[in-house]
């Protein structure tokens, strides 16, 4: 016979105090009883348990009775219920996908764990772990990053170990000295009747392929070889046109996309008047925002294919993992 | 003697092979590499990459920060036989 909702609620209210202390019960509530996988119309007191255990292996006081005040009970295995921890919170051990940063920056994303000469290191961007070149090996890395409340020394999780310097473009040459030298040279050319003329240019910067850095955890148990909502990395992959990808980042969490362009040469702004040109990048649609920098990018087989570092309103720019691994001499 | 003949044959093969290569049309990667700096020097051009055109073949994609009629009127419709697509991608910032 179907029970009236209010009588089930009052039965639950009077029995909750007895049920919750039982060894495996993690939650109680009212719901339709499920029998052999099918929902019935009978309201029941639902006891969620960590795991189902055979009755004869339970102490009598830990057994959920088949009925309470004439109302059926239902035992459902839900596992341990954990409080949802924000990605901007402090995590120990810290997995990939949470806030991290050099002590003088705002915050970025802890990408994943990799190895350098057999030692576990944290991978993220230069502009996250090495303050866009303005850092020294051994500088403190905080989790969460300073913008998310991370402070030194309480949240000190790792030390900067190495980074690939970013070469920024110089502004147009306005060098007065060079201009003066050029004027003298050109006057000389005119005097001797030569048609050669000189002009001052900025030396074209070397190409950047990665915005990458690594940090060494202070202790192995401070970090976790797993990426939030993605899991563990299965191996190394390579992005090509149409590859379906995903990332797990501090700001926008788990997002998915597709490689829309390869072999991309792109000008990236790092601050007012600070621009760096990157070559051989992957471009995907909108799948990130500020703070997601440093996210590991994986394909659907959980193979690591890139390191996210920049984006616009409708694009995401990703370093190829091949370049990240070769420039920093990394392995999985 | 056999070795000498084999060496000569190998040399000839490698020579004809390289001659054939130089007659091949340039790859889209080569074309993109040749034109990228010039395109990126134009006002508002943020990126140059290789994407997929409507019919599935590879095209050169030029990304602009916003609509730029002056720049757009100067951009090529194709480069050395490869199609060109122009997209507004916005300004790209480190995140």
Tab-separated table of C-alpha atoms in Angstrom:
chain	number	residue	atom	x	y	z
A	1	UNK	CA	0.000	0.000	0.000
A	2	UNK	CA	1.315	3.403	-0.945
A	3	UNK	CA	2.203	5.497	2.067
A	4	UNK	CA	1.238	9.085	2.607
A	5	UNK	CA	4.265	11.366	2.184
A	6	UNK	CA	3.833	13.155	5.519
A	7	UNK	CA	3.618	9.934	7.514
A	8	UNK	CA	6.862	8.733	5.855
A	9	UNK	CA	8.533	12.037	6.702
A	10	UNK	CA	7.486	11.827	10.329
A	11	UNK	CA	8.677	8.221	10.540
A	12	UNK	CA	12.023	9.311	9.090
A	13	UNK	CA	12.250	12.222	11.523
A	14	UNK	CA	11.791	9.899	14.481
A	15	UNK	CA	14.188	7.215	13.187
A	16	UNK	CA	16.965	9.378	11.637
A	17	UNK	CA	18.817	9.638	14.926
A	18	UNK	CA	19.021	5.828	15.109
A	19	UNK	CA	19.900	5.235	11.443
A	20	UNK	CA	22.742	7.719	10.855
A	21	UNK	CA	25.090	6.349	13.548
A	22	UNK	CA	24.917	2.883	11.950
A	23	UNK	CA	28.244	1.723	10.589
A	24	UNK	CA	27.658	2.138	6.839
A	25	UNK	CA	24.829	4.713	6.603
A	26	UNK	CA	25.941	8.059	5.096
A	27	UNK	CA	22.539	9.680	4.364
A	28	UNK	CA	18.802	9.192	4.924
A	29	UNK	CA	15.818	10.518	2.984
A	30	UNK	CA	12.406	9.798	1.509
A	31	UNK	CA	12.105	8.182	-1.903
A	32	UNK	CA	10.319	5.560	-3.953
A	33	UNK	CA	11.452	2.058	-3.165
A	34	UNK	CA	13.416	0.383	-5.937
A	35	UNK	CA	12.904	-3.375	-6.210
A	36	UNK	CA	15.073	-5.421	-8.577
A	37	UNK	CA	16.163	-2.284	-10.420
A	38	UNK	CA	12.635	-0.958	-11.043
A	39	UNK	CA	11.025	1.973	-9.257
A	40	UNK	CA	7.841	1.037	-7.379
A	41	UNK	CA	5.066	3.395	-6.263
A	42	UNK	CA	5.799	2.721	-2.589
A	43	UNK	CA	7.325	5.618	-0.639
A	44	UNK	CA	10.141	4.423	1.562
A	45	UNK	CA	12.832	5.575	3.940
A	46	UNK	CA	16.002	5.488	1.851
A	47	UNK	CA	19.246	4.737	3.652
A	48	UNK	CA	22.304	5.547	1.566
A	49	UNK	CA	25.273	3.401	2.562
A	50	UNK	CA	28.980	3.451	1.745
A	51	UNK	CA	28.679	-0.098	0.415
A	52	UNK	CA	26.198	-2.921	0.697
A	53	UNK	CA	27.229	-5.557	3.231
A	54	UNK	CA	25.586	-8.980	3.723
A	55	UNK	CA	23.222	-8.936	6.728
A	56	UNK	CA	25.046	-11.765	8.528
A	57	UNK	CA	28.271	-9.763	8.466
A	58	UNK	CA	26.637	-6.759	10.169
A	59	UNK	CA	26.275	-6.304	13.903
A	60	UNK	CA	22.546	-6.341	14.817
A	61	UNK	CA	22.608	-2.624	15.690
A	62	UNK	CA	24.050	-1.818	12.200
A	63	UNK	CA	21.258	-3.574	10.300
A	64	UNK	CA	18.663	-1.363	8.620
A	65	UNK	CA	15.262	-2.908	9.530
A	66	UNK	CA	13.022	-3.899	6.576
A	67	UNK	CA	10.286	-1.558	7.849
A	68	UNK	CA	10.158	1.376	10.295
A	69	UNK	CA	6.755	2.185	11.816
A	70	UNK	CA	5.232	0.072	9.022
A	71	UNK	CA	7.048	2.012	6.297
A	72	UNK	CA	9.416	0.079	4.016
A	73	UNK	CA	13.100	0.958	3.939
A	74	UNK	CA	15.399	0.880	0.948
A	75	UNK	CA	19.188	0.549	1.143
A	76	UNK	CA	21.113	2.222	-1.676
A	77	UNK	CA	24.900	2.140	-2.161
A	78	UNK	CA	26.142	5.693	-2.898
A	79	UNK	CA	29.746	5.536	-1.708
A	80	UNK	CA	31.305	8.114	0.586
A	81	UNK	CA	29.791	11.572	0.144
A	82	UNK	CA	32.451	14.256	0.116
A	83	UNK	CA	32.008	18.014	0.311
A	84	UNK	CA	32.643	19.550	-3.109
A	85	UNK	CA	35.961	21.331	-2.926
A	86	UNK	CA	36.336	24.418	-5.074
A	87	UNK	CA	39.252	24.450	-7.507
A	88	UNK	CA	40.364	27.724	-5.938
A	89	UNK	CA	40.588	26.066	-2.496
A	90	UNK	CA	43.635	24.513	-0.856
A	91	UNK	CA	44.035	20.856	-1.915
A	92	UNK	CA	46.408	18.350	-0.253
A	93	UNK	CA	47.293	16.318	-2.094
A	94	UNK	CA	46.800	18.755	-4.979
A	95	UNK	CA	45.573	17.205	-8.261
A	96	UNK	CA	45.762	18.746	-11.751
A	97	UNK	CA	43.084	21.352	-12.459
A	98	UNK	CA	43.348	23.422	-9.262
A	99	UNK	CA	44.660	26.926	-8.552
A	100	UNK	CA	48.429	27.421	-8.338
A	101	UNK	CA	50.898	30.238	-8.848
A	102	UNK	CA	54.268	31.852	-8.221
A	103	UNK	CA	54.087	33.967	-5.064
A	104	UNK	CA	54.175	37.209	-7.102
A	105	UNK	CA	51.395	36.396	-9.599
A	106	UNK	CA	47.573	36.111	-9.380
A	107	UNK	CA	46.655	32.485	-10.103
A	108	UNK	CA	46.743	29.877	-12.851
A	109	UNK	CA	46.134	26.158	-13.118
A	110	UNK	CA	48.240	23.204	-11.966
A	111	UNK	CA	48.397	21.223	-15.222
A	112	UNK	CA	49.576	17.750	-14.256
A	113	UNK	CA	52.503	15.825	-12.832
A	114	UNK	CA	55.392	14.883	-15.128
A	115	UNK	CA	58.970	13.742	-14.574
A	116	UNK	CA	62.318	15.428	-15.034
A	117	UNK	CA	65.276	13.054	-14.707
A	118	UNK	CA	62.995	10.602	-12.939
A	119	UNK	CA	61.775	13.117	-10.347
A	120	UNK	CA	58.126	14.157	-10.114
A	121	UNK	CA	57.509	17.816	-10.989
A	122	UNK	CA	54.413	19.970	-11.481
A	123	UNK	CA	53.829	21.274	-15.027
A	124	UNK	CA	52.183	24.612	-15.779
A	125	UNK	CA	52.998	27.809	-17.715
A	126	UNK	CA	56.012	30.093	-17.373
A	127	UNK	CA	53.605	32.988	-16.680
A	128	UNK	CA	51.995	30.957	-13.873
A	129	UNK	CA	55.033	29.394	-12.160
A	130	UNK	CA	57.828	31.763	-13.261
A	131	UNK	CA	56.047	35.141	-13.368
A	132	UNK	CA	56.733	35.607	-17.134
A	133	UNK	CA	60.553	35.206	-16.812
A	134	UNK	CA	60.695	37.409	-13.682
A	135	UNK	CA	61.580	34.606	-11.281
A	136	UNK	CA	64.502	32.586	-9.989
A	137	UNK	CA	64.925	28.870	-9.608
A	138	UNK	CA	63.834	27.959	-6.071
A	139	UNK	CA	61.125	30.655	-5.834
A	140	UNK	CA	58.067	29.610	-3.803
A	141	UNK	CA	55.005	28.256	-5.622
A	142	UNK	CA	51.699	28.520	-3.742
A	143	UNK	CA	48.567	26.335	-3.929
A	144	UNK	CA	46.091	27.984	-4.123
A	145	UNK	CA	47.644	30.919	-6.009
A	146	UNK	CA	47.866	34.326	-4.262
A	147	UNK	CA	44.642	35.615	-5.912
A	148	UNK	CA	42.755	32.695	-4.364
A	149	UNK	CA	44.088	33.421	-0.877
A	150	UNK	CA	47.316	31.398	-1.007
A	151	UNK	CA	49.955	32.822	1.314
A	152	UNK	CA	53.601	32.139	2.059
A	153	UNK	CA	54.631	29.994	3.882
A	154	UNK	CA	51.258	28.385	4.778
A	155	UNK	CA	50.391	27.338	1.206
A	156	UNK	CA	53.940	26.827	-0.095
A	157	UNK	CA	53.662	23.556	-2.075
A	158	UNK	CA	56.612	23.552	-4.481
A	159	UNK	CA	59.721	25.404	-5.648
A	160	UNK	CA	60.254	26.693	-9.167
A	161	UNK	CA	62.621	24.229	-10.846
A	162	UNK	CA	62.979	25.352	-14.474
A	163	UNK	CA	61.226	27.384	-17.174
A	164	UNK	CA	61.550	28.147	-20.877
A	165	UNK	CA	62.101	31.925	-21.178
A	166	UNK	CA	59.519	33.773	-23.279
A	167	UNK	CA	60.976	36.173	-25.854
A	168	UNK	CA	58.841	39.302	-26.052
A	169	UNK	CA	58.659	41.523	-29.126
A	170	UNK	CA	60.492	44.797	-28.894
A	171	UNK	CA	58.522	47.967	-29.631
A	172	UNK	CA	59.461	49.779	-32.915
A	173	UNK	CA	62.994	51.133	-32.709
A	174	UNK	CA	63.012	54.632	-31.298
A	175	UNK	CA	66.627	54.457	-30.272
A	176	UNK	CA	68.128	57.946	-30.600
A	177	UNK	CA	71.712	56.678	-30.611
A	178	UNK	CA	70.996	54.219	-33.448
A	179	UNK	CA	69.188	56.996	-35.354
A	180	UNK	CA	72.214	59.293	-35.004
A	181	UNK	CA	74.685	56.620	-36.150
A	182	UNK	CA	72.429	55.816	-39.121
A	183	UNK	CA	72.235	59.510	-40.109
A	184	UNK	CA	76.053	59.788	-40.107
A	185	UNK	CA	76.439	56.554	-42.126
A	186	UNK	CA	73.870	57.655	-44.699
A	187	UNK	CA	75.473	61.097	-45.014
A	188	UNK	CA	78.800	59.333	-45.674
A	189	UNK	CA	77.139	57.169	-48.350
A	190	UNK	CA	75.746	60.250	-50.075
A	191	UNK	CA	79.193	61.933	-49.943
A	192	UNK	CA	80.962	59.056	-51.662
A	193	UNK	CA	78.140	58.699	-54.199
A	194	UNK	CA	76.989	55.300	-52.959
A	195	UNK	CA	73.305	54.459	-53.360
A	196	UNK	CA	73.397	52.203	-50.283
A	197	UNK	CA	71.394	53.486	-47.252
A	198	UNK	CA	71.171	52.131	-43.707
A	199	UNK	CA	68.154	52.025	-41.390
A	200	UNK	CA	67.703	50.920	-37.783
A	201	UNK	CA	65.496	47.932	-37.040
A	202	UNK	CA	64.792	45.899	-33.955
A	203	UNK	CA	66.342	42.495	-34.010
A	204	UNK	CA	63.568	40.010	-34.756
A	205	UNK	CA	63.044	37.917	-31.622
A	206	UNK	CA	63.479	34.183	-31.636
A	207	UNK	CA	60.313	32.171	-32.023
A	208	UNK	CA	58.511	30.945	-28.929
A	209	UNK	CA	56.992	27.497	-29.030
A	210	UNK	CA	56.029	27.056	-25.376
A	211	UNK	CA	54.971	29.001	-22.294
A	212	UNK	CA	56.041	26.308	-19.857
A	213	UNK	CA	57.638	25.824	-16.455
A	214	UNK	CA	58.068	23.093	-13.867
A	215	UNK	CA	58.152	23.160	-10.072
A	216	UNK	CA	59.380	20.539	-7.645
A	217	UNK	CA	56.930	19.617	-4.843
A	218	UNK	CA	58.320	20.046	-1.320
A	219	UNK	CA	57.204	16.460	-0.579
A	220	UNK	CA	55.777	13.719	-2.820
A	221	UNK	CA	52.514	13.436	-0.821
A	222	UNK	CA	51.582	17.102	-1.432
A	223	UNK	CA	50.549	16.392	-5.026
A	224	UNK	CA	48.347	13.797	-6.708
A	225	UNK	CA	48.959	12.117	-10.069
A	226	UNK	CA	45.424	12.733	-11.288
A	227	UNK	CA	43.511	15.539	-13.018
A	228	UNK	CA	40.186	16.663	-11.503
A	229	UNK	CA	37.183	15.298	-13.450
A	230	UNK	CA	39.535	13.683	-16.011
A	231	UNK	CA	41.523	11.088	-14.079
A	232	UNK	CA	44.958	9.797	-14.925
A	233	UNK	CA	46.968	10.414	-18.097
A	234	UNK	CA	47.208	7.297	-20.303
A	235	UNK	CA	50.190	8.424	-22.390
A	236	UNK	CA	51.419	11.045	-24.819
A	237	UNK	CA	49.411	12.017	-27.893
A	238	UNK	CA	49.584	14.581	-30.652
A	239	UNK	CA	46.934	17.089	-31.717
A	240	UNK	CA	45.832	17.283	-35.333
A	241	UNK	CA	42.938	18.953	-37.161
A	242	UNK	CA	39.663	17.682	-35.723
A	243	UNK	CA	41.114	16.019	-32.573
A	244	UNK	CA	38.478	16.103	-29.793
A	245	UNK	CA	40.058	17.563	-26.661
A	246	UNK	CA	39.306	18.385	-23.019
A	247	UNK	CA	40.879	20.325	-20.208
A	248	UNK	CA	40.340	20.774	-16.481
A	249	UNK	CA	41.103	24.315	-15.290
A	250	UNK	CA	40.875	26.537	-12.216
A	251	UNK	CA	38.271	28.943	-13.664
A	252	UNK	CA	36.009	27.048	-16.069
A	253	UNK	CA	36.526	23.497	-14.790
A	254	UNK	CA	36.107	20.627	-17.247
A	255	UNK	CA	35.476	21.845	-20.794
A	256	UNK	CA	35.704	20.130	-24.166
A	257	UNK	CA	36.503	21.282	-27.684
A	258	UNK	CA	38.177	20.392	-30.947
A	259	UNK	CA	41.455	21.320	-32.629
A	260	UNK	CA	40.309	23.806	-35.297
A	261	UNK	CA	43.722	25.012	-36.492
A	262	UNK	CA	47.268	23.649	-36.424
A	263	UNK	CA	50.657	25.215	-37.233
A	264	UNK	CA	49.299	28.491	-35.817
A	265	UNK	CA	51.554	31.549	-35.535
A	266	UNK	CA	49.929	33.924	-33.066
A	267	UNK	CA	50.671	37.196	-31.251
A	268	UNK	CA	49.792	36.922	-27.562
A	269	UNK	CA	49.425	39.860	-25.172
A	270	UNK	CA	50.990	39.413	-21.745
A	271	UNK	CA	50.256	42.878	-20.435
A	272	UNK	CA	50.136	46.457	-21.677
A	273	UNK	CA	52.535	46.656	-24.621
A	274	UNK	CA	53.989	43.214	-23.899
A	275	UNK	CA	53.480	40.890	-26.844
A	276	UNK	CA	55.103	37.538	-27.632
A	277	UNK	CA	54.817	35.616	-30.883
A	278	UNK	CA	54.311	31.846	-30.736
A	279	UNK	CA	54.660	29.363	-33.600
A	280	UNK	CA	53.386	25.816	-34.187
A	281	UNK	CA	50.457	26.210	-31.778
A	282	UNK	CA	47.107	24.422	-31.702
A	283	UNK	CA	43.932	26.539	-31.766
A	284	UNK	CA	40.568	25.403	-30.396
A	285	UNK	CA	37.268	27.222	-29.913
A	286	UNK	CA	36.253	28.930	-26.655
A	287	UNK	CA	37.052	26.534	-23.808
A	288	UNK	CA	38.944	28.660	-21.277
A	289	UNK	CA	39.143	31.963	-19.397
A	290	UNK	CA	41.704	33.842	-17.314
A	291	UNK	CA	43.062	31.525	-14.608
A	292	UNK	CA	42.808	28.385	-16.762
A	293	UNK	CA	46.371	28.900	-18.017
A	294	UNK	CA	48.537	25.888	-17.355
A	295	UNK	CA	45.724	23.353	-17.823
A	296	UNK	CA	46.765	20.042	-19.323
A	297	UNK	CA	44.941	19.318	-22.602
A	298	UNK	CA	44.061	15.678	-23.338
A	299	UNK	CA	42.375	13.773	-26.140
A	300	UNK	CA	39.452	11.392	-25.620
A	301	UNK	CA	41.839	8.527	-24.873
A	302	UNK	CA	43.271	10.610	-21.974
A	303	UNK	CA	46.534	11.063	-23.891
A	304	UNK	CA	48.276	14.324	-23.029
A	305	UNK	CA	48.455	16.494	-26.168
A	306	UNK	CA	49.046	20.055	-24.989
A	307	UNK	CA	49.434	22.823	-22.446
A	308	UNK	CA	46.815	25.599	-22.496
A	309	UNK	CA	48.232	29.119	-22.084
A	310	UNK	CA	46.208	31.791	-23.890
A	311	UNK	CA	42.915	32.602	-25.513
A	312	UNK	CA	40.456	35.199	-26.742
A	313	UNK	CA	36.666	35.458	-26.469
A	314	UNK	CA	36.263	32.669	-28.999
A	315	UNK	CA	39.586	30.868	-29.208
A	316	UNK	CA	41.954	28.867	-27.018
A	317	UNK	CA	45.693	28.612	-27.765
A	318	UNK	CA	47.565	25.459	-26.791
A	319	UNK	CA	51.294	24.565	-26.839
A	320	UNK	CA	52.025	21.202	-28.419
A	321	UNK	CA	53.095	18.784	-25.676
A	322	UNK	CA	55.898	17.511	-27.960
A	323	UNK	CA	57.618	20.922	-27.710
A	324	UNK	CA	56.926	21.240	-23.955
A	325	UNK	CA	58.509	17.844	-23.289
A	326	UNK	CA	61.538	18.403	-25.534
A	327	UNK	CA	62.299	21.959	-24.342
A	328	UNK	CA	62.041	21.033	-20.647
A	329	UNK	CA	63.428	17.472	-21.072
A	330	UNK	CA	60.370	15.828	-19.516
A	331	UNK	CA	58.900	12.329	-19.450
A	332	UNK	CA	55.595	10.985	-18.137
B	1	UNK	CA	82.648	-3.828	-59.442
B	2	UNK	CA	79.096	-4.693	-58.401
B	3	UNK	CA	79.444	-2.340	-55.468
B	4	UNK	CA	80.493	0.526	-57.700
B	5	UNK	CA	77.490	-0.050	-59.990
B	6	UNK	CA	75.165	-0.193	-56.988
B	7	UNK	CA	76.615	3.051	-55.638
B	8	UNK	CA	76.165	4.785	-59.001
B	9	UNK	CA	72.565	3.528	-59.269
B	10	UNK	CA	71.847	4.770	-55.718
B	11	UNK	CA	73.359	8.155	-56.508
B	12	UNK	CA	71.257	8.457	-59.679
B	13	UNK	CA	68.114	7.445	-57.781
B	14	UNK	CA	68.700	10.004	-55.037
B	15	UNK	CA	69.405	12.685	-57.645
B	16	UNK	CA	66.178	11.971	-59.591
B	17	UNK	CA	64.308	11.763	-56.284
B	18	UNK	CA	65.425	15.212	-55.190
B	19	UNK	CA	64.719	16.610	-58.655
B	20	UNK	CA	61.159	15.258	-58.415
B	21	UNK	CA	60.771	16.826	-54.971
B	22	UNK	CA	61.767	20.264	-56.151
B	23	UNK	CA	59.124	20.062	-58.903
B	24	UNK	CA	56.387	19.312	-56.359
B	25	UNK	CA	54.016	22.172	-55.550
B	26	UNK	CA	54.779	23.753	-52.150
B	27	UNK	CA	52.938	22.309	-49.144
B	28	UNK	CA	50.396	24.450	-47.303
B	29	UNK	CA	52.846	24.501	-44.347
B	30	UNK	CA	55.563	25.980	-46.608
B	31	UNK	CA	53.180	28.571	-48.031
B	32	UNK	CA	51.894	29.534	-44.590
B	33	UNK	CA	55.463	29.839	-43.263
B	34	UNK	CA	56.478	32.067	-46.193
B	35	UNK	CA	53.606	34.532	-45.708
B	36	UNK	CA	52.981	34.486	-41.929
B	37	UNK	CA	55.317	37.355	-40.913
B	38	UNK	CA	54.047	39.678	-43.646
B	39	UNK	CA	50.411	38.950	-42.711
B	40	UNK	CA	51.045	39.295	-38.952
B	41	UNK	CA	52.576	42.746	-39.566
B	42	UNK	CA	49.240	44.027	-40.922
B	43	UNK	CA	47.050	45.990	-38.460
B	44	UNK	CA	44.735	43.711	-36.475
B	45	UNK	CA	46.120	40.362	-37.669
B	46	UNK	CA	46.477	38.179	-34.554
B	47	UNK	CA	47.111	34.737	-35.992
B	48	UNK	CA	47.841	32.727	-39.107
B	49	UNK	CA	47.200	28.978	-39.045
B	50	UNK	CA	46.009	25.980	-41.001
B	51	UNK	CA	42.382	24.922	-40.663
B	52	UNK	CA	39.757	23.016	-42.547
B	53	UNK	CA	37.689	24.662	-45.316
B	54	UNK	CA	33.984	24.068	-45.938
B	55	UNK	CA	34.702	21.193	-48.308
B	56	UNK	CA	37.119	19.493	-45.949
B	57	UNK	CA	40.404	20.532	-47.535
B	58	UNK	CA	43.049	22.502	-45.672
B	59	UNK	CA	43.008	26.289	-45.884
B	60	UNK	CA	45.100	29.104	-44.419
B	61	UNK	CA	43.145	30.851	-41.657
B	62	UNK	CA	43.880	34.476	-40.772
B	63	UNK	CA	42.574	35.640	-37.369
B	64	UNK	CA	41.692	39.314	-36.778
B	65	UNK	CA	41.156	41.106	-33.451
B	66	UNK	CA	37.922	42.704	-34.737
B	67	UNK	CA	36.342	43.724	-38.046
B	68	UNK	CA	39.007	45.640	-39.976
B	69	UNK	CA	37.685	46.710	-43.406
B	70	UNK	CA	41.037	48.257	-44.427
B	71	UNK	CA	43.110	45.209	-43.527
B	72	UNK	CA	40.476	42.825	-44.878
B	73	UNK	CA	40.477	44.571	-48.278
B	74	UNK	CA	44.237	43.922	-48.512
B	75	UNK	CA	44.167	40.254	-47.471
B	76	UNK	CA	44.612	37.705	-50.276
B	77	UNK	CA	41.728	35.373	-51.248
B	78	UNK	CA	44.270	32.641	-51.834
B	79	UNK	CA	47.989	32.055	-51.428
B	80	UNK	CA	49.955	30.048	-53.996
B	81	UNK	CA	46.903	27.951	-54.812
B	82	UNK	CA	45.658	27.441	-51.225
B	83	UNK	CA	42.377	28.970	-50.037
B	84	UNK	CA	42.385	31.694	-47.363
B	85	UNK	CA	39.676	32.179	-44.731
B	86	UNK	CA	39.451	35.248	-42.500
B	87	UNK	CA	37.985	34.937	-39.004
B	88	UNK	CA	37.466	37.393	-36.163
B	89	UNK	CA	39.100	35.679	-33.169
B	90	UNK	CA	39.399	38.695	-30.836
B	91	UNK	CA	42.613	39.762	-29.115
B	92	UNK	CA	44.569	36.844	-27.734
B	93	UNK	CA	45.776	37.187	-24.159
B	94	UNK	CA	47.801	35.008	-21.832
B	95	UNK	CA	45.283	33.522	-19.409
